[in-house]
Amino acid sequence: MRWLGLFLLASCKFSANVSGDGGGVDGKEIDAAIDAPPDAFDDKCFGAGTFYFCLSAVPSGTESLDNNATFDTTACNTVNAQPIMIGATQVCALAAETISLSSGQDTVVTGNLPLVLVAVTSITIDGNIDASSFDLKVGPGANSPACDTTGIDGTAAAGSTGGGGAGGTFGTIGGNGGTGGVTAGGVATTAPPKSTILRGGCKGGTGMPGTAGLFGLGGNGGGAIFLASQGTITINGAIDASGGGADGGQASKGGGGGGGSGGMIVFHSLGALTIGAAATLNANGGGGGGGAGNVDPGDDGSDPIVTTPLVVALGGQTATAGRSKGGDGAAGPTAATPGANGGNGGGGGGGGHGLIRVLRGEINFPAGTVSPTPVT
């Protein structure tokens, strides 16, 4: 992931004063029944609603993410880390009195479990947390089993042409895959825009083979990260949970893969939640892979990048005749676009937005870059 320089944008403000949510069903998700947070304050408990959880002891000490250039949630075995359950979801919780990441420092997060940062007094992120997916790197808890993958792969005509895969759907719908010759592309699934469980984003569909029998793989969905504090949360750096770009279609005439959807970023603080003027929060979709021509393979879709102003992850471009363009990933107000139809391989669709949730507090970002718009 490339971290580019941050510049100021126009002012905006988003407020939320919500103690939790009412659960329900989101796509294929089924929430485990949990008790609401008690009326009396418990210094071992954090979060709210279906994101409410308790630790076995009050966190203590300090945790500097500067010491974790790469953090693996599958292992989850650093001094302050432990696997816990939030409802029916297993996560890796990194807990301390205070948690910080210094300016100029990057922490790359991978692994099978979502990451939860838990602090009693404060969480301060002045550097960059990369919970995104790209190339061979998969963000924490990405490609959630709650994702609906029905019908997102392209179709194929044996030894002929391949349709493009659809983009992954999570916070918003991905783009459909393009038709390759007479073979249909994948169709993106639909889902409500607000998940009630902590989970990563969704992988894009597979582009089907043409004459060579090789697949165009979909991009991985973005990871999941939850910041929970009984005190304050301050973000002056960046948190990225975007999905990855897809592979282009394989020659000859193979369909491109669909881009991965963005993942999930969640906040809950009893004190102030502050998003600074130069901060960036991203959970954007990856670009779809281009469809292959009769001779040349399709171009890979682009990975989202952390930059200001916001940049859309482009689908694989068409540089020679006979190839088809991949769809662009979702970012900001721009929805994911479908892959282009082609006489050879079809283009893969762009990945949909992920989700940014604010469970409690007021979030002010007079000049920060936040995509997509947070929900309560």
mmCIF file of N, CA, C and O in Angstrom, residues 310-356:
data_model
loop_
_atom_site.group_PDB
_atom_site.id
_atom_site.type_symbol
_atom_site.label_atom_id
_atom_site.label_comp_id
_atom_site.label_asym_id
_atom_site.label_seq_id
_atom_site.Cartn_x
_atom_site.Cartn_y
_atom_site.Cartn_z
ATOM 1 N N LEU A 310 -9.318 12.422 -2.575
ATOM 2 C CA LEU A 310 -9.620 11.012 -2.756
ATOM 3 C C LEU A 310 -9.473 10.596 -4.213
ATOM 4 O O LEU A 310 -9.852 11.319 -5.126
ATOM 5 N N VAL A 311 -8.914 9.383 -4.426
ATOM 6 C CA VAL A 311 -8.718 8.848 -5.768
ATOM 7 C C VAL A 311 -9.450 7.519 -5.893
ATOM 8 O O VAL A 311 -9.317 6.642 -5.034
ATOM 9 N N VAL A 312 -10.220 7.356 -6.958
ATOM 10 C CA VAL A 312 -10.923 6.103 -7.227
ATOM 11 C C VAL A 312 -9.937 5.061 -7.748
ATOM 12 O O VAL A 312 -9.044 5.376 -8.548
ATOM 13 N N ALA A 313 -10.069 3.804 -7.291
ATOM 14 C CA ALA A 313 -9.247 2.709 -7.802
ATOM 15 C C ALA A 313 -9.782 2.294 -9.172
ATOM 16 O O ALA A 313 -10.901 1.785 -9.290
ATOM 17 N N LEU A 314 -9.008 2.515 -10.194
ATOM 18 C CA LEU A 314 -9.463 2.253 -11.564
ATOM 19 C C LEU A 314 -9.428 0.775 -11.908
ATOM 20 O O LEU A 314 -8.554 0.025 -11.456
ATOM 21 N N GLY A 315 -10.376 0.368 -12.732
ATOM 22 C CA GLY A 315 -10.343 -0.974 -13.279
ATOM 23 C C GLY A 315 -9.234 -1.116 -14.297
ATOM 24 O O GLY A 315 -8.683 -0.121 -14.784
ATOM 25 N N GLY A 316 -8.863 -2.360 -14.626
ATOM 26 C CA GLY A 316 -7.823 -2.612 -15.612
ATOM 27 C C GLY A 316 -8.127 -1.918 -16.926
ATOM 28 O O GLY A 316 -9.242 -2.016 -17.449
ATOM 29 N N GLN A 317 -7.170 -1.179 -17.443
ATOM 30 C CA GLN A 317 -7.394 -0.355 -18.627
ATOM 31 C C GLN A 317 -7.225 -1.149 -19.920
ATOM 32 O O GLN A 317 -6.544 -2.167 -19.951
ATOM 33 N N THR A 318 -7.837 -0.650 -20.968
ATOM 34 C CA THR A 318 -7.731 -1.264 -22.289
ATOM 35 C C THR A 318 -6.630 -0.548 -23.067
ATOM 36 O O THR A 318 -6.741 0.631 -23.373
ATOM 37 N N ALA A 319 -5.554 -1.281 -23.359
ATOM 38 C CA ALA A 319 -4.437 -0.672 -24.076
ATOM 39 C C ALA A 319 -4.315 -1.201 -25.506
ATOM 40 O O ALA A 319 -3.634 -0.603 -26.324
ATOM 41 N N THR A 320 -4.931 -2.315 -25.791
ATOM 42 C CA THR A 320 -4.874 -2.882 -27.141
ATOM 43 C C THR A 320 -6.261 -3.316 -27.569
ATOM 44 O O THR A 320 -7.134 -3.577 -26.747
ATOM 45 N N ALA A 321 -6.467 -3.407 -28.834
ATOM 46 C CA ALA A 321 -7.771 -3.807 -29.379
ATOM 47 C C ALA A 321 -8.130 -5.215 -28.916
ATOM 48 O O ALA A 321 -7.278 -6.077 -28.755
ATOM 49 N N GLY A 322 -9.408 -5.417 -28.680
ATOM 50 C CA GLY A 322 -9.894 -6.739 -28.311
ATOM 51 C C GLY A 322 -9.976 -6.982 -26.828
ATOM 52 O O GLY A 322 -10.526 -7.993 -26.403
ATOM 53 N N ARG A 323 -9.442 -6.066 -26.003
ATOM 54 C CA ARG A 323 -9.538 -6.217 -24.557
ATOM 55 C C ARG A 323 -10.652 -5.320 -24.018
ATOM 56 O O ARG A 323 -11.030 -4.341 -24.653
ATOM 57 N N SER A 324 -11.159 -5.666 -22.825
ATOM 58 C CA SER A 324 -12.251 -4.888 -22.239
ATOM 59 C C SER A 324 -11.830 -4.342 -20.882
ATOM 60 O O SER A 324 -11.052 -4.966 -20.159
ATOM 61 N N LYS A 325 -12.355 -3.182 -20.554
ATOM 62 C CA LYS A 325 -11.970 -2.493 -19.331
ATOM 63 C C LYS A 325 -12.662 -3.081 -18.108
ATOM 64 O O LYS A 325 -13.823 -3.475 -18.160
ATOM 65 N N GLY A 326 -11.940 -3.100 -16.970
ATOM 66 C CA GLY A 326 -12.534 -3.464 -15.701
ATOM 67 C C GLY A 326 -13.273 -2.293 -15.088
ATOM 68 O O GLY A 326 -13.002 -1.125 -15.400
ATOM 69 N N GLY A 327 -14.210 -2.576 -14.185
ATOM 70 C CA GLY A 327 -14.965 -1.525 -13.519
ATOM 71 C C GLY A 327 -14.146 -0.862 -12.426
ATOM 72 O O GLY A 327 -13.244 -1.455 -11.837
ATOM 73 N N ASP A 328 -14.469 0.400 -12.133
ATOM 74 C CA ASP A 328 -13.773 1.150 -11.084
ATOM 75 C C ASP A 328 -14.371 0.829 -9.718
ATOM 76 O O ASP A 328 -15.570 0.564 -9.578
ATOM 77 N N GLY A 329 -13.520 0.871 -8.688
ATOM 78 C CA GLY A 329 -13.983 0.640 -7.330
ATOM 79 C C GLY A 329 -14.736 1.834 -6.765
ATOM 80 O O GLY A 329 -14.575 2.967 -7.219
ATOM 81 N N ALA A 330 -15.555 1.572 -5.744
ATOM 82 C CA ALA A 330 -16.319 2.638 -5.088
ATOM 83 C C ALA A 330 -15.414 3.449 -4.181
ATOM 84 O O ALA A 330 -14.557 2.909 -3.471
ATOM 85 N N ALA A 331 -15.605 4.775 -4.170
ATOM 86 C CA ALA A 331 -14.859 5.671 -3.287
ATOM 87 C C ALA A 331 -15.612 6.980 -3.169
ATOM 88 O O ALA A 331 -16.096 7.516 -4.170
ATOM 89 N N GLY A 332 -15.717 7.506 -1.937
ATOM 90 C CA GLY A 332 -16.431 8.764 -1.736
ATOM 91 C C GLY A 332 -17.859 8.659 -2.240
ATOM 92 O O GLY A 332 -18.554 7.679 -1.989
ATOM 93 N N PRO A 333 -18.325 9.655 -3.006
ATOM 94 C CA PRO A 333 -19.686 9.616 -3.536
ATOM 95 C C PRO A 333 -19.816 8.745 -4.786
ATOM 96 O O PRO A 333 -20.913 8.583 -5.312
ATOM 97 N N THR A 334 -18.720 8.177 -5.264
ATOM 98 C CA THR A 334 -18.723 7.419 -6.516
ATOM 99 C C THR A 334 -18.978 5.944 -6.258
ATOM 100 O O THR A 334 -18.233 5.289 -5.515
ATOM 101 N N ALA A 335 -20.018 5.400 -6.874
ATOM 102 C CA ALA A 335 -20.348 3.987 -6.743
ATOM 103 C C ALA A 335 -19.433 3.139 -7.616
ATOM 104 O O ALA A 335 -18.804 3.630 -8.557
ATOM 105 N N ALA A 336 -19.355 1.860 -7.298
ATOM 106 C CA ALA A 336 -18.609 0.930 -8.141
ATOM 107 C C ALA A 336 -19.249 0.856 -9.522
ATOM 108 O O ALA A 336 -20.473 0.951 -9.668
ATOM 109 N N THR A 337 -18.433 0.656 -10.554
ATOM 110 C CA THR A 337 -18.948 0.564 -11.919
ATOM 111 C C THR A 337 -18.772 -0.853 -12.455
ATOM 112 O O THR A 337 -17.885 -1.595 -12.016
ATOM 113 N N PRO A 338 -19.615 -1.252 -13.422
ATOM 114 C CA PRO A 338 -19.513 -2.613 -13.968
ATOM 115 C C PRO A 338 -18.318 -2.755 -14.905
ATOM 116 O O PRO A 338 -17.799 -1.769 -15.440
ATOM 117 N N GLY A 339 -17.902 -3.994 -15.116
ATOM 118 C CA GLY A 339 -16.900 -4.264 -16.125
ATOM 119 C C GLY A 339 -17.503 -4.126 -17.516
ATOM 120 O O GLY A 339 -18.706 -4.313 -17.720
ATOM 121 N N ALA A 340 -16.669 -3.787 -18.474
ATOM 122 C CA ALA A 340 -17.154 -3.604 -19.845
ATOM 123 C C ALA A 340 -17.388 -4.950 -20.523
ATOM 124 O O ALA A 340 -16.697 -5.938 -20.246
ATOM 125 N N ASN A 341 -18.398 -4.975 -21.395
ATOM 126 C CA ASN A 341 -18.624 -6.157 -22.235
ATOM 127 C C ASN A 341 -17.555 -6.214 -23.322
ATOM 128 O O ASN A 341 -17.043 -5.189 -23.767
ATOM 129 N N GLY A 342 -17.201 -7.425 -23.742
ATOM 130 C CA GLY A 342 -16.189 -7.568 -24.776
ATOM 131 C C GLY A 342 -16.480 -8.733 -25.689
ATOM 132 O O GLY A 342 -17.174 -9.693 -25.307
ATOM 133 N N GLY A 343 -15.943 -8.658 -26.883
ATOM 134 C CA GLY A 343 -16.087 -9.781 -27.806
ATOM 135 C C GLY A 343 -15.220 -10.949 -27.403
ATOM 136 O O GLY A 343 -15.438 -12.079 -27.838
ATOM 137 N N ASN A 344 -14.220 -10.680 -26.558
ATOM 138 C CA ASN A 344 -13.368 -11.742 -26.024
ATOM 139 C C ASN A 344 -13.697 -11.922 -24.540
ATOM 140 O O ASN A 344 -14.787 -12.334 -24.211
ATOM 141 N N GLY A 345 -12.765 -11.585 -23.623
ATOM 142 C CA GLY A 345 -13.085 -11.694 -22.204
ATOM 143 C C GLY A 345 -13.806 -10.469 -21.684
ATOM 144 O O GLY A 345 -13.532 -9.334 -22.103
ATOM 145 N N GLY A 346 -14.732 -10.670 -20.739
ATOM 146 C CA GLY A 346 -15.447 -9.552 -20.127
ATOM 147 C C GLY A 346 -14.654 -8.951 -18.981
ATOM 148 O O GLY A 346 -13.869 -9.631 -18.309
ATOM 149 N N GLY A 347 -14.819 -7.647 -18.734
ATOM 150 C CA GLY A 347 -14.145 -6.981 -17.624
ATOM 151 C C GLY A 347 -14.802 -7.304 -16.295
ATOM 152 O O GLY A 347 -16.012 -7.528 -16.206
ATOM 153 N N GLY A 348 -14.006 -7.348 -15.233
ATOM 154 C CA GLY A 348 -14.538 -7.563 -13.895
ATOM 155 C C GLY A 348 -15.119 -6.277 -13.322
ATOM 156 O O GLY A 348 -14.664 -5.177 -13.636
ATOM 157 N N GLY A 349 -16.139 -6.394 -12.479
ATOM 158 C CA GLY A 349 -16.759 -5.229 -11.858
ATOM 159 C C GLY A 349 -15.918 -4.672 -10.718
ATOM 160 O O GLY A 349 -15.117 -5.387 -10.107
ATOM 161 N N GLY A 350 -16.091 -3.391 -10.427
ATOM 162 C CA GLY A 350 -15.389 -2.767 -9.310
ATOM 163 C C GLY A 350 -15.990 -3.166 -7.974
ATOM 164 O O GLY A 350 -17.171 -3.522 -7.873
ATOM 165 N N GLY A 351 -15.179 -3.139 -6.918
ATOM 166 C CA GLY A 351 -15.648 -3.484 -5.584
ATOM 167 C C GLY A 351 -16.439 -2.351 -4.946
ATOM 168 O O GLY A 351 -16.176 -1.172 -5.175
ATOM 169 N N GLY A 352 -17.438 -2.702 -4.147
ATOM 170 C CA GLY A 352 -18.273 -1.722 -3.463
ATOM 171 C C GLY A 352 -17.578 -1.115 -2.248
ATOM 172 O O GLY A 352 -16.503 -1.550 -1.827
ATOM 173 N N HIS A 353 -18.193 -0.072 -1.691
ATOM 174 C CA HIS A 353 -17.694 0.532 -0.454
ATOM 175 C C HIS A 353 -17.700 -0.488 0.685
ATOM 176 O O HIS A 353 -18.481 -1.442 0.696
ATOM 177 N N GLY A 354 -16.855 -0.217 1.661
ATOM 178 C CA GLY A 354 -16.955 -0.890 2.937
ATOM 179 C C GLY A 354 -17.888 -0.113 3.854
ATOM 180 O O GLY A 354 -18.877 0.479 3.402
ATOM 181 N N LEU A 355 -17.547 -0.065 5.145
ATOM 182 C CA LEU A 355 -18.445 0.545 6.120
ATOM 183 C C LEU A 355 -17.623 1.195 7.230
ATOM 184 O O LEU A 355 -16.669 0.604 7.746
ATOM 185 N N ILE A 356 -17.979 2.434 7.589
ATOM 186 C CA ILE A 356 -17.424 3.108 8.754
ATOM 187 C C ILE A 356 -18.572 3.377 9.711
ATOM 188 O O ILE A 356 -19.554 4.028 9.340
#
